[in-house]
PDB file of C-alpha atoms in Angstrom:
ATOM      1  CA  UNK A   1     -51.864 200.287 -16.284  1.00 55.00           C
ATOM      2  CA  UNK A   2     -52.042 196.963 -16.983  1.00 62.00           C
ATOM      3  CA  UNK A   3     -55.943 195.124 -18.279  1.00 89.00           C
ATOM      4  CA  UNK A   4     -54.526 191.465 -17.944  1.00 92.00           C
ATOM      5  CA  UNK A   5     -52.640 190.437 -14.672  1.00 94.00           C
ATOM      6  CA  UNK A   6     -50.722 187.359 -13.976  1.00 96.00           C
ATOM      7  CA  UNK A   7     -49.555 186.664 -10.468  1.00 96.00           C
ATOM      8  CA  UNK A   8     -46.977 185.552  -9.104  1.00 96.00           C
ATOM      9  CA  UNK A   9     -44.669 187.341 -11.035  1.00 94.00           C
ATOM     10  CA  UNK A  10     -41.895 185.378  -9.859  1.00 95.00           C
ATOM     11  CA  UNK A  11     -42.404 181.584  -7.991  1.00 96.00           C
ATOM     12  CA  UNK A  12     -39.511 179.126  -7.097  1.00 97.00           C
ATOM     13  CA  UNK A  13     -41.249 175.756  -5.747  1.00 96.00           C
ATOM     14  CA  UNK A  14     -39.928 172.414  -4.898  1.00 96.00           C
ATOM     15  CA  UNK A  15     -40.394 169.027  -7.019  1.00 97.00           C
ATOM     16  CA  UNK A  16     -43.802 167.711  -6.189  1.00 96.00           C
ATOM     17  CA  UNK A  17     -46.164 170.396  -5.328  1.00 96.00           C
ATOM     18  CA  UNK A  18     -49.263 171.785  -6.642  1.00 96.00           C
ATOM     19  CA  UNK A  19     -49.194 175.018  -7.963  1.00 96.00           C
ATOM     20  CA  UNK A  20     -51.853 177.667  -9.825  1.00 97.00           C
ATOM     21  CA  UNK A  21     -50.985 180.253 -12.055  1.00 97.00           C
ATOM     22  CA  UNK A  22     -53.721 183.356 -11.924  1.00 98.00           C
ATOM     23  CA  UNK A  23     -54.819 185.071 -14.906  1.00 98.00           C
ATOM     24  CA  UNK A  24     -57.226 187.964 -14.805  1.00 97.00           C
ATOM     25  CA  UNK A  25     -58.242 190.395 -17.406  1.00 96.00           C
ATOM     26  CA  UNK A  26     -60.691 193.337 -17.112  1.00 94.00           C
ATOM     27  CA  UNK A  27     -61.720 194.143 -20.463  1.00 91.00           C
ATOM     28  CA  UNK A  28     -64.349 191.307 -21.387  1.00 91.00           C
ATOM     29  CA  UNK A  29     -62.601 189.599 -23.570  1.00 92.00           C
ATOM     30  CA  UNK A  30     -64.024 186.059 -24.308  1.00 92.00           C
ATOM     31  CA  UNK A  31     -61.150 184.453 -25.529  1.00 92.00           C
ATOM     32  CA  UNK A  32     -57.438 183.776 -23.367  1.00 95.00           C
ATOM     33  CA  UNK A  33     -54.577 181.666 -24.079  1.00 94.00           C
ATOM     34  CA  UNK A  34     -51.664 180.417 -22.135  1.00 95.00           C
ATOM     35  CA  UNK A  35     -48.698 180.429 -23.990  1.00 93.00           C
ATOM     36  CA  UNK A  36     -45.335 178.819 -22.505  1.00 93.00           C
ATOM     37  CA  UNK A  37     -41.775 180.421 -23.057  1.00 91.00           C
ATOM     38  CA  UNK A  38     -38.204 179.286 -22.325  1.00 85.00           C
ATOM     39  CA  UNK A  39     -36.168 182.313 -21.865  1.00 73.00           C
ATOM     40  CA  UNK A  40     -35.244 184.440 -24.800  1.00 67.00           C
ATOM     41  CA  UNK A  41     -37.614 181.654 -26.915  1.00 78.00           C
ATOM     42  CA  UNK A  42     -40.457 181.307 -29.157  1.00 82.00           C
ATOM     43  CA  UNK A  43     -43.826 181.012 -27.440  1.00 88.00           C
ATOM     44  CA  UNK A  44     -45.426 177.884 -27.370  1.00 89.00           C
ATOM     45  CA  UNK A  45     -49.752 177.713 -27.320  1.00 89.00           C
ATOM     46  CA  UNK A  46     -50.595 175.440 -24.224  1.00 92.00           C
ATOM     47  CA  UNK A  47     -53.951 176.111 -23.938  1.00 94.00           C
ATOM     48  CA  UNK A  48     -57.078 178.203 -24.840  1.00 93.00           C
ATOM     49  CA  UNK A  49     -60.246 179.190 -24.203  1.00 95.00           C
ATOM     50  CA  UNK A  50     -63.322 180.747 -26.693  1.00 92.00           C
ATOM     51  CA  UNK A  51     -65.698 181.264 -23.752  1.00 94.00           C
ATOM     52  CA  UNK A  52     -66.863 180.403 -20.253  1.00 96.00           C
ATOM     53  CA  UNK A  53     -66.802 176.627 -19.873  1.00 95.00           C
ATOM     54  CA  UNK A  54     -64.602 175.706 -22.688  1.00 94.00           C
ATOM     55  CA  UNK A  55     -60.753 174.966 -23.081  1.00 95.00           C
ATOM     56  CA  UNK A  56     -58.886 173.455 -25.317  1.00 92.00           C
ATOM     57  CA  UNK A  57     -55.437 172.266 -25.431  1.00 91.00           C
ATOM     58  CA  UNK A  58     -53.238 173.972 -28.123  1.00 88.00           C
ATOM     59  CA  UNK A  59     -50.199 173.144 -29.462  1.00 79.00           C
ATOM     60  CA  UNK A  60     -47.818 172.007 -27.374  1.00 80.00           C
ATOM     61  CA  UNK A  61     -48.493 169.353 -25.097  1.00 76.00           C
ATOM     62  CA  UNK A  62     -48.644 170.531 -21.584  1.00 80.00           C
ATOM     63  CA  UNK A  63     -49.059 168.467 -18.040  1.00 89.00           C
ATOM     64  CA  UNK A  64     -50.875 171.646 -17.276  1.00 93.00           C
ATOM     65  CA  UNK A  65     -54.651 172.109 -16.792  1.00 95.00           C
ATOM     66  CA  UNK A  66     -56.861 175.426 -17.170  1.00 96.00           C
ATOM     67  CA  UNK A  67     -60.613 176.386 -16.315  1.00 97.00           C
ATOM     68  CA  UNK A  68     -62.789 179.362 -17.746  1.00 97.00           C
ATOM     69  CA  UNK A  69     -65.525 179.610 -15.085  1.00 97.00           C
ATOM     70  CA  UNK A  70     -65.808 183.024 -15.526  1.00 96.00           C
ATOM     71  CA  UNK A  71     -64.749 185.268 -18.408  1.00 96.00           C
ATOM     72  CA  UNK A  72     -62.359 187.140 -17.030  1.00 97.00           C
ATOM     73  CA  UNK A  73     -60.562 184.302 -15.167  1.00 97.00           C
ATOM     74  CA  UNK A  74     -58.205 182.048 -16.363  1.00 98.00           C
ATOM     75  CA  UNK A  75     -56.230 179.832 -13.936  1.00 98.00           C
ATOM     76  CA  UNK A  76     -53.886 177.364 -15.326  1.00 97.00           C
ATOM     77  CA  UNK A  77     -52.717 174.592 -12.799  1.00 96.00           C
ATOM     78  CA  UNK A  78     -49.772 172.148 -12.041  1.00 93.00           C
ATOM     79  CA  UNK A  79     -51.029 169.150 -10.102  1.00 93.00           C
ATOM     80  CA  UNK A  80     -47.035 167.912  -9.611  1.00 94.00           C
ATOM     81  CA  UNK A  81     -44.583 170.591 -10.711  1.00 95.00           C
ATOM     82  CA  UNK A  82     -41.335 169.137 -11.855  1.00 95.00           C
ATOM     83  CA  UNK A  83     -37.920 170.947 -12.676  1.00 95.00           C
ATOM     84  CA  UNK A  84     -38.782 170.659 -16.747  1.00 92.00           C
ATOM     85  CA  UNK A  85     -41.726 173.093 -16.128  1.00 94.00           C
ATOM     86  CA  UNK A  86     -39.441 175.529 -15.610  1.00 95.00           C
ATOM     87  CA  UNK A  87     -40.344 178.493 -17.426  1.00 94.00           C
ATOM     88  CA  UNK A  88     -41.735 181.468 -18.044  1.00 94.00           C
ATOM     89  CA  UNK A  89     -45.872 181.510 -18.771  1.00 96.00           C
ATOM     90  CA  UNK A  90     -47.584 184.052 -20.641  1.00 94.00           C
ATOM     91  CA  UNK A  91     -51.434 184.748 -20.448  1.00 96.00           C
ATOM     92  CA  UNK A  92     -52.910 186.879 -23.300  1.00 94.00           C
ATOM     93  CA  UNK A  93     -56.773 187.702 -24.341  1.00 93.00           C
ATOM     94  CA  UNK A  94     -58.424 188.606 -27.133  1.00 88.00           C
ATOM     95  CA  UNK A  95     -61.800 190.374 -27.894  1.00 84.00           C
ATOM     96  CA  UNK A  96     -63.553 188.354 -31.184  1.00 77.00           C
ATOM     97  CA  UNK A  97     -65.650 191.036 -31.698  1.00 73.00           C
ATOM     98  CA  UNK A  98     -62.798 192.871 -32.393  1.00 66.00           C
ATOM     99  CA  UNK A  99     -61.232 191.083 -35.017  1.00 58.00           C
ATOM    100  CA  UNK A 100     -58.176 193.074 -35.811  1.00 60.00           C
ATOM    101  CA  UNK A 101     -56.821 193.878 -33.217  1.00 67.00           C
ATOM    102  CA  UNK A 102     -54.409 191.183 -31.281  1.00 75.00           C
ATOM    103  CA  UNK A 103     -53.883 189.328 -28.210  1.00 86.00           C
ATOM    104  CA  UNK A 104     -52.884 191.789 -24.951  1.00 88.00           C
ATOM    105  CA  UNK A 105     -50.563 190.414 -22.493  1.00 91.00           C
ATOM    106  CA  UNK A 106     -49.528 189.873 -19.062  1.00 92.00           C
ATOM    107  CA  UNK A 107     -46.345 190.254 -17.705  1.00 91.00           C
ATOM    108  CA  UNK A 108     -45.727 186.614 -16.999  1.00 93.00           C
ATOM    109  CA  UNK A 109     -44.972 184.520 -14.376  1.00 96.00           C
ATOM    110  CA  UNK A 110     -41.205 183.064 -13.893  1.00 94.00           C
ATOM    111  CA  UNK A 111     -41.095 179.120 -12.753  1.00 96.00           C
ATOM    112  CA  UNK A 112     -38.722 177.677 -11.130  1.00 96.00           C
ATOM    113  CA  UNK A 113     -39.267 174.339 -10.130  1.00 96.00           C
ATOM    114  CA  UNK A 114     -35.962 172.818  -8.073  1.00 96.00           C
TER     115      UNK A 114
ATOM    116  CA  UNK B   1     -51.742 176.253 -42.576  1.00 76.00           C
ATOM    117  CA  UNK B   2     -50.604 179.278 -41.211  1.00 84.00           C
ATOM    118  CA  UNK B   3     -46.967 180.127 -40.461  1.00 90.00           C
ATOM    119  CA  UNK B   4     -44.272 182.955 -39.676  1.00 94.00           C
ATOM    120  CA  UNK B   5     -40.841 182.778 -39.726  1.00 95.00           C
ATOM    121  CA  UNK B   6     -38.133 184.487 -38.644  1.00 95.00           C
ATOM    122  CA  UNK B   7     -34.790 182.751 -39.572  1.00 93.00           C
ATOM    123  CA  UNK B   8     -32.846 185.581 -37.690  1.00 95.00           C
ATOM    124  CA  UNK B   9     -32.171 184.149 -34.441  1.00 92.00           C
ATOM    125  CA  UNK B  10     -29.903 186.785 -32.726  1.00 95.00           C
ATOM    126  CA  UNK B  11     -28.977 190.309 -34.447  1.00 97.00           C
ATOM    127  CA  UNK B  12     -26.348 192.471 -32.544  1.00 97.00           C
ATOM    128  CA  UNK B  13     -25.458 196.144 -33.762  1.00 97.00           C
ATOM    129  CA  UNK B  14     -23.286 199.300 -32.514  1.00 97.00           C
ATOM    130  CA  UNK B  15     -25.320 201.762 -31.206  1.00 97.00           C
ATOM    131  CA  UNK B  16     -26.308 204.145 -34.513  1.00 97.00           C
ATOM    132  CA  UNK B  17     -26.394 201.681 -36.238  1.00 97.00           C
ATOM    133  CA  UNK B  18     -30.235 200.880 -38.898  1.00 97.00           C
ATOM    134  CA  UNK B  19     -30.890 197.050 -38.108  1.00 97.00           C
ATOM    135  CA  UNK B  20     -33.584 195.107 -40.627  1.00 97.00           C
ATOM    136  CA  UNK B  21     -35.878 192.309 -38.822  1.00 98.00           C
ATOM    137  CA  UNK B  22     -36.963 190.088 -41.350  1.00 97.00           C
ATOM    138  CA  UNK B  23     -40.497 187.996 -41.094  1.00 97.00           C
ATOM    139  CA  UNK B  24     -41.475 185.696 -43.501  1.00 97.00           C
ATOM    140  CA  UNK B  25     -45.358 184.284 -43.425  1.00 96.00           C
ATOM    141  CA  UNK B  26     -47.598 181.734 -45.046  1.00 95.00           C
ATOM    142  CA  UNK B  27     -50.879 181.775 -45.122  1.00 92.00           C
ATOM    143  CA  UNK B  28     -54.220 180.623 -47.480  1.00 90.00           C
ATOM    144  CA  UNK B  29     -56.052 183.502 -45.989  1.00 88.00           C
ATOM    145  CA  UNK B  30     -56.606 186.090 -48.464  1.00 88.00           C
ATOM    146  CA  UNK B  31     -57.716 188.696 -45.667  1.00 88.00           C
ATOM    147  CA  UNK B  32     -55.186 188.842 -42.557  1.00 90.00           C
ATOM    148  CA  UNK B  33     -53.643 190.994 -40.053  1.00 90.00           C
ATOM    149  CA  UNK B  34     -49.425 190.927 -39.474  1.00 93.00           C
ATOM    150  CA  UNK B  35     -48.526 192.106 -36.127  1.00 93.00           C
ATOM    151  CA  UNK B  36     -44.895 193.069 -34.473  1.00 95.00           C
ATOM    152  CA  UNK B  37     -44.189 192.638 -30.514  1.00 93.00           C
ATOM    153  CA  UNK B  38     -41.450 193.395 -28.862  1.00 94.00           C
ATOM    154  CA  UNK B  39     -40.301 191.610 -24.927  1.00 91.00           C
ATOM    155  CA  UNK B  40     -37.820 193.358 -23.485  1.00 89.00           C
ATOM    156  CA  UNK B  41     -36.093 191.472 -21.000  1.00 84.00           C
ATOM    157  CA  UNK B  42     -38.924 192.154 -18.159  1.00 81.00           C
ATOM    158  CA  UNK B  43     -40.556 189.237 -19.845  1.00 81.00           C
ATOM    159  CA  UNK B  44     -44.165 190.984 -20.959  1.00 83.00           C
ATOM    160  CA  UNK B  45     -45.139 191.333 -24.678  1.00 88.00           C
ATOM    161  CA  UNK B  46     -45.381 194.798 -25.818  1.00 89.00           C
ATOM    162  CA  UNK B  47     -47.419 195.382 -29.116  1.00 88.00           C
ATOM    163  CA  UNK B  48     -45.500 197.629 -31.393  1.00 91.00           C
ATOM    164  CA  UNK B  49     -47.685 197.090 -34.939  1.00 89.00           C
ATOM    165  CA  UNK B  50     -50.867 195.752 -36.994  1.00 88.00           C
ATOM    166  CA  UNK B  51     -51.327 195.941 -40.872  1.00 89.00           C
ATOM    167  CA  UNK B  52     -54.040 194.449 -42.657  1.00 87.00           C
ATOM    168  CA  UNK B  53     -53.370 192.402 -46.142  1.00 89.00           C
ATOM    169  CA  UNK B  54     -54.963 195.167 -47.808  1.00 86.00           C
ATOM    170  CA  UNK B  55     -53.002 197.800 -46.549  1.00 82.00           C
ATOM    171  CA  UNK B  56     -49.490 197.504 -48.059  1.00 81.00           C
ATOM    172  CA  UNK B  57     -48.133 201.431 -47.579  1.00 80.00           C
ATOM    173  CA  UNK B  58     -45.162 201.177 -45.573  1.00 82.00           C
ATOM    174  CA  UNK B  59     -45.537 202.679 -42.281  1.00 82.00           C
ATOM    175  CA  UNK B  60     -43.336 204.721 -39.926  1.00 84.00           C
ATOM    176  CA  UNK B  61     -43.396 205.565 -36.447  1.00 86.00           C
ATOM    177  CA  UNK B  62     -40.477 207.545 -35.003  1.00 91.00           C
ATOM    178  CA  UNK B  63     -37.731 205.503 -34.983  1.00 93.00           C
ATOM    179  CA  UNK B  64     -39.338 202.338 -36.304  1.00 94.00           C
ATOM    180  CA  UNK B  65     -40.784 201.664 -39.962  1.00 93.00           C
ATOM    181  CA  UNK B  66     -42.327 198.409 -41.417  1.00 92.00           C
ATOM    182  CA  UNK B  67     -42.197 197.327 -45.044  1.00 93.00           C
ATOM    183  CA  UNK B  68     -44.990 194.948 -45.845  1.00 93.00           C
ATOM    184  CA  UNK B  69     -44.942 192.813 -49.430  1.00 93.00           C
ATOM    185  CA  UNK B  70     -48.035 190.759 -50.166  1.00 92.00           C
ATOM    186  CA  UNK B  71     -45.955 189.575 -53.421  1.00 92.00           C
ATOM    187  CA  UNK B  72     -42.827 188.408 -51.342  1.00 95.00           C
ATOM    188  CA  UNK B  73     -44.935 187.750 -48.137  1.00 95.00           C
ATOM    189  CA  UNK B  74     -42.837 189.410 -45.737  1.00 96.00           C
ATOM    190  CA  UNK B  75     -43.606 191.856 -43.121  1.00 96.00           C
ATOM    191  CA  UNK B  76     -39.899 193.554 -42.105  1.00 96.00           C
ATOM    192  CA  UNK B  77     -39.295 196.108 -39.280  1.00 96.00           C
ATOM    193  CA  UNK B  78     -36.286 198.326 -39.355  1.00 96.00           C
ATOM    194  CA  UNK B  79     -34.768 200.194 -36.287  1.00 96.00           C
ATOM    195  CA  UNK B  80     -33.237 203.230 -37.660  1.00 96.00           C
ATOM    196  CA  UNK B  81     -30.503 204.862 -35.352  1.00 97.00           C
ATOM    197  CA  UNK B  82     -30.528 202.000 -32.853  1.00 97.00           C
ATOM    198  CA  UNK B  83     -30.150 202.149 -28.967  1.00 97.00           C
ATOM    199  CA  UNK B  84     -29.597 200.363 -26.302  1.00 96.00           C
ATOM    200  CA  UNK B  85     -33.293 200.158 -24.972  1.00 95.00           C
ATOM    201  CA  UNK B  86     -34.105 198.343 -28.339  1.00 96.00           C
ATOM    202  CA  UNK B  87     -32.231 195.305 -27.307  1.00 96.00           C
ATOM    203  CA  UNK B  88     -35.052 192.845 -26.773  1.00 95.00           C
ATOM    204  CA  UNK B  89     -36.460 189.747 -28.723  1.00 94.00           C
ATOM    205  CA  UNK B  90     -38.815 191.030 -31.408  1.00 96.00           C
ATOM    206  CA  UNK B  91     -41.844 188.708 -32.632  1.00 95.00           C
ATOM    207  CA  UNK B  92     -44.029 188.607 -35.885  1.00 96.00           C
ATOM    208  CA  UNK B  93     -46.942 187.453 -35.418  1.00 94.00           C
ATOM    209  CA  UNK B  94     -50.082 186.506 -38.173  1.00 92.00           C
ATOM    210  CA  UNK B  95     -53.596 186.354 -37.712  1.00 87.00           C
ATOM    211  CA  UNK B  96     -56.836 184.989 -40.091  1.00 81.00           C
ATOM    212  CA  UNK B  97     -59.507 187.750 -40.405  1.00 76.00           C
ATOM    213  CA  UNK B  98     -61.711 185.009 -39.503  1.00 72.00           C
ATOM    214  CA  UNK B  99     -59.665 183.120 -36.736  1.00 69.00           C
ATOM    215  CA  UNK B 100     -59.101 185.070 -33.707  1.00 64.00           C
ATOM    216  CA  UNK B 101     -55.542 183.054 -33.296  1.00 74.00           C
ATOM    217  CA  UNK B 102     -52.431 184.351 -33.340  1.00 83.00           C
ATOM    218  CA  UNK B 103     -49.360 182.312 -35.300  1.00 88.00           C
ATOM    219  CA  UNK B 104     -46.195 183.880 -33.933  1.00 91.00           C
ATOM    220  CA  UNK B 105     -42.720 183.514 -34.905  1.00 93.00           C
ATOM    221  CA  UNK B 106     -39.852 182.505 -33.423  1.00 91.00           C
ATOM    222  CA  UNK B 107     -38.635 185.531 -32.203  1.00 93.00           C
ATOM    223  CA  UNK B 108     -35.089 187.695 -33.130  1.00 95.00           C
ATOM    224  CA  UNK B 109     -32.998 188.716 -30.040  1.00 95.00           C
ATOM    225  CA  UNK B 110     -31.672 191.727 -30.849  1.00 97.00           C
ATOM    226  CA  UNK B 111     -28.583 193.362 -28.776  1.00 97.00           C
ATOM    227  CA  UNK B 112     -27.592 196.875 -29.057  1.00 97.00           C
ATOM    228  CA  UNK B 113     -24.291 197.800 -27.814  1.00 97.00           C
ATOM    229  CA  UNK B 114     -23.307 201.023 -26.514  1.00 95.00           C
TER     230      UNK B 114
END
């Protein structure tokens, strides 16, 4: 049973549109991150958030935005999806009060953009 | 700076066969936390491991054992008796006891043939 969802799990959308990517995890963690993958390829940090009202951009640079209005919510959003978004997206959270452990994840979301 | 590297790209093996994942990592942290995830080719992120830097006994679990060495800063998994399920991409992954990010790897894809 999964404590992080991502949906869709699978979205093909045309040049253009607007799309959101949901990310919602039931465990209170306070931090999430969006991580970007090409298939079979390393994951790249797009964004981040340490809290309710605050995201930051990580380290690749994404036409992407995100919002943390609520902790266990993090949307990230395409205002014009175009075919180099094409990927796969990961969300994962983390608990800092429990600093061992690491990130869980979702099961991703596959974009196509044609 | 914190790094990981893992300068096997793609590993394929016979069925049977014991297969080494190497992971290399840099860090100035002097308290940290190494991590191994698999991804099968659903997409999600499955976590397979954590050690702490002070914890340097090897560990095994069934068919899977990690060797970690502080003095040569590597963190390697081996698959003993491979199978086909194995085939996935396998990430390392390091974290700062006092930094809640993660610093993954590049991935290996590793194949197992019947």
């Amino acid at each position: 049973e999964a404590d992080i969802y991502q949906t869709p799990r699978y979205l093909v959308i045309g040049t253009g549109k607007k799309i959101t990517l949901e990310c919602s995890q039931t465990m209170g963690h306070d931090k999430m991150y969006w991580y970007q993958q090409d298939p079979g390829m390393e994951l790249h940090l797009i964004h981040y958030s340490y809290g309710v009202n605050s995201t930051e951009k990580g380290d690749l640079s994404s036409e992407s935005t995100v919002s943390r209005i609520r902790t266990e919510h993090f949307p990230l959003t395409l205002e014009s999806a175009r075919p180099s978004h094409t990927s796969q997206y990961l969300c994962a959270s983390s608990d800092s009060r429990q600093g061992i452990y690491g990130y869980t994840f979702g099961s991703g979301t596959r974009l196509t953009v044609v | 700076a914190q790094k990981v590297t893992q300068a096997q790209t793609e590993i394929s093996v016979v069925e049977k066969e014991d297969v080494t994942l190497d992971c290399v990592y840099e860090t100035r942290d002097t308290t940290y936390y190494l991590f191994w995830y698999k991804q099968p080719p659903s997409g999600e992120l499955v976590f397979l491991i954590r050690r702490n830097s002070f914890d340097e006994q090897n560990e095994i679990s069934g068919r899977y054992s990690w060797n970690f060495q502080k003095s040569t800063s590597s963190f390697n998994f081996t698959i003993t008796a491979s199978q086909v399920v194995d085939s996935a991409v396998y990430f390392c992954a390091l974290r700062a006891y006092n930094n809640n990010d993660m610093r993954f790897g590049a991935g290996t894809r590793l194949t197992v043939k019947p």
